[in-house]
């Protein structure tokens, strides 16, 4: 599961008590530039997409790679730059504009 990187994983992990709405249990080892942080020491500093092959190689060397293949699927891209997007949980807040406007 990767609750910091996708809506479905996040929803399932919330439902199963793996993470909480206040962020407890949520681990996000990717920085704002899309690179692994020190929480992933073998790949720290590498962009997540550039690390795909080294991660597969490490899993294979450890005897933990179950399957390696290519999956064709839609992938989200930025509408402005057409670059691939990385889903990532970030702190945010919202304001009910209607209530603020009426003050």
Short mmCIF file of C-alpha atoms in Angstrom, two decimals:
data_model
loop_
_atom_site.label_atom_id
_atom_site.label_comp_id
_atom_site.label_asym_id
_atom_site.label_seq_id
_atom_site.Cartn_x
_atom_site.Cartn_y
_atom_site.Cartn_z
CA UNK A 1 0.00 0.00 0.00
CA UNK A 2 1.11 3.55 -0.70
CA UNK A 3 -1.41 5.83 1.03
CA UNK A 4 0.62 8.98 0.37
CA UNK A 5 0.57 8.45 -3.39
CA UNK A 6 -2.92 7.57 -4.48
CA UNK A 7 -6.54 8.10 -3.61
CA UNK A 8 -7.51 4.42 -3.54
CA UNK A 9 -4.57 3.36 -1.37
CA UNK A 10 -5.25 6.27 0.99
CA UNK A 11 -8.95 5.40 1.25
CA UNK A 12 -8.23 1.71 1.99
CA UNK A 13 -5.53 2.53 4.56
CA UNK A 14 -7.89 4.95 6.31
CA UNK A 15 -10.65 2.33 6.40
CA UNK A 16 -8.28 -0.30 7.82
CA UNK A 17 -6.77 2.01 10.44
CA UNK A 18 -3.29 1.95 8.89
CA UNK A 19 -3.27 5.76 8.66
CA UNK A 20 -5.46 8.37 10.29
CA UNK A 21 -7.05 11.53 8.93
CA UNK A 22 -4.69 13.66 11.02
CA UNK A 23 -1.72 12.15 9.10
CA UNK A 24 -0.59 9.71 11.77
CA UNK A 25 1.03 6.71 10.09
CA UNK A 26 1.38 8.43 6.73
CA UNK A 27 4.91 8.07 5.37
CA UNK A 28 5.89 10.11 2.32
CA UNK A 29 9.54 9.44 1.38
CA UNK A 30 9.45 11.71 -1.71
CA UNK A 31 10.49 15.36 -1.65
CA UNK A 32 8.99 18.29 -3.56
CA UNK A 33 11.22 17.58 -6.57
CA UNK A 34 10.03 13.98 -6.89
CA UNK A 35 13.19 12.44 -5.43
CA UNK A 36 13.44 9.82 -2.71
CA UNK A 37 14.40 11.16 0.72
CA UNK A 38 16.78 9.61 3.25
CA UNK A 39 13.87 7.40 4.39
CA UNK A 40 14.77 5.28 1.34
CA UNK A 41 18.56 5.14 1.81
CA UNK A 42 19.37 2.93 -1.21
CA UNK A 43 17.70 5.41 -3.57
CA UNK A 44 17.92 8.73 -1.69
CA UNK A 45 18.27 11.67 -4.05
CA UNK A 46 17.11 9.72 -7.11
CA UNK A 47 14.00 10.81 -8.98
CA UNK A 48 11.26 8.22 -8.46
CA UNK A 49 10.93 7.45 -12.17
CA UNK A 50 14.71 7.19 -12.67
CA UNK A 51 14.85 4.75 -9.76
CA UNK A 52 12.46 2.23 -11.36
CA UNK A 53 15.19 0.08 -12.94
CA UNK A 54 17.55 0.15 -9.92
CA UNK A 55 14.63 -0.82 -7.65
CA UNK A 56 13.75 -3.76 -9.92
CA UNK A 57 17.41 -4.81 -9.98
CA UNK A 58 17.64 -4.71 -6.19
CA UNK A 59 14.42 -6.70 -5.78
CA UNK A 60 15.69 -9.28 -8.28
CA UNK A 61 19.08 -9.56 -6.52
CA UNK A 62 17.27 -10.12 -3.22
CA UNK A 63 15.04 -12.79 -4.77
CA UNK A 64 11.94 -10.68 -4.14
CA UNK A 65 10.96 -9.70 -7.69
CA UNK A 66 7.76 -11.58 -8.47
CA UNK A 67 7.19 -10.22 -11.98
CA UNK A 68 8.83 -7.71 -14.28
CA UNK A 69 6.99 -6.49 -17.33
CA UNK A 70 5.44 -3.52 -18.99
CA UNK A 71 1.94 -2.38 -18.18
CA UNK A 72 0.28 0.02 -20.60
CA UNK A 73 -2.08 2.42 -18.83
CA UNK A 74 -3.15 6.04 -18.77
CA UNK A 75 -0.91 8.28 -16.69
CA UNK A 76 -1.73 11.81 -15.51
CA UNK A 77 0.20 14.69 -17.05
CA UNK A 78 0.33 18.40 -16.32
CA UNK A 79 -2.00 20.25 -18.65
CA UNK A 80 0.50 23.12 -18.96
CA UNK A 81 3.83 21.36 -19.46
CA UNK A 82 2.68 17.84 -20.44
CA UNK A 83 5.10 16.39 -17.86
CA UNK A 84 4.13 13.32 -15.82
CA UNK A 85 2.54 14.02 -12.44
CA UNK A 86 3.31 12.31 -9.16
CA UNK A 87 0.39 11.95 -6.77
CA UNK A 88 1.58 12.89 -3.30
CA UNK A 89 -0.11 13.75 -0.03
CA UNK A 90 0.60 17.33 0.99
CA UNK A 91 -0.71 19.41 3.88
CA UNK A 92 -3.60 21.63 2.82
CA UNK A 93 -6.42 23.66 4.23
CA UNK A 94 -9.67 24.96 2.82
CA UNK A 95 -11.95 27.84 3.61
CA UNK A 96 -15.69 28.01 3.04
CA UNK A 97 -15.67 31.14 0.89
CA UNK A 98 -19.38 31.76 1.28
CA UNK A 99 -19.02 32.23 5.04
CA UNK A 100 -15.98 34.52 4.72
CA UNK A 101 -17.63 36.63 2.03
CA UNK A 102 -20.72 37.31 4.14
CA UNK A 103 -18.68 38.81 7.00
#
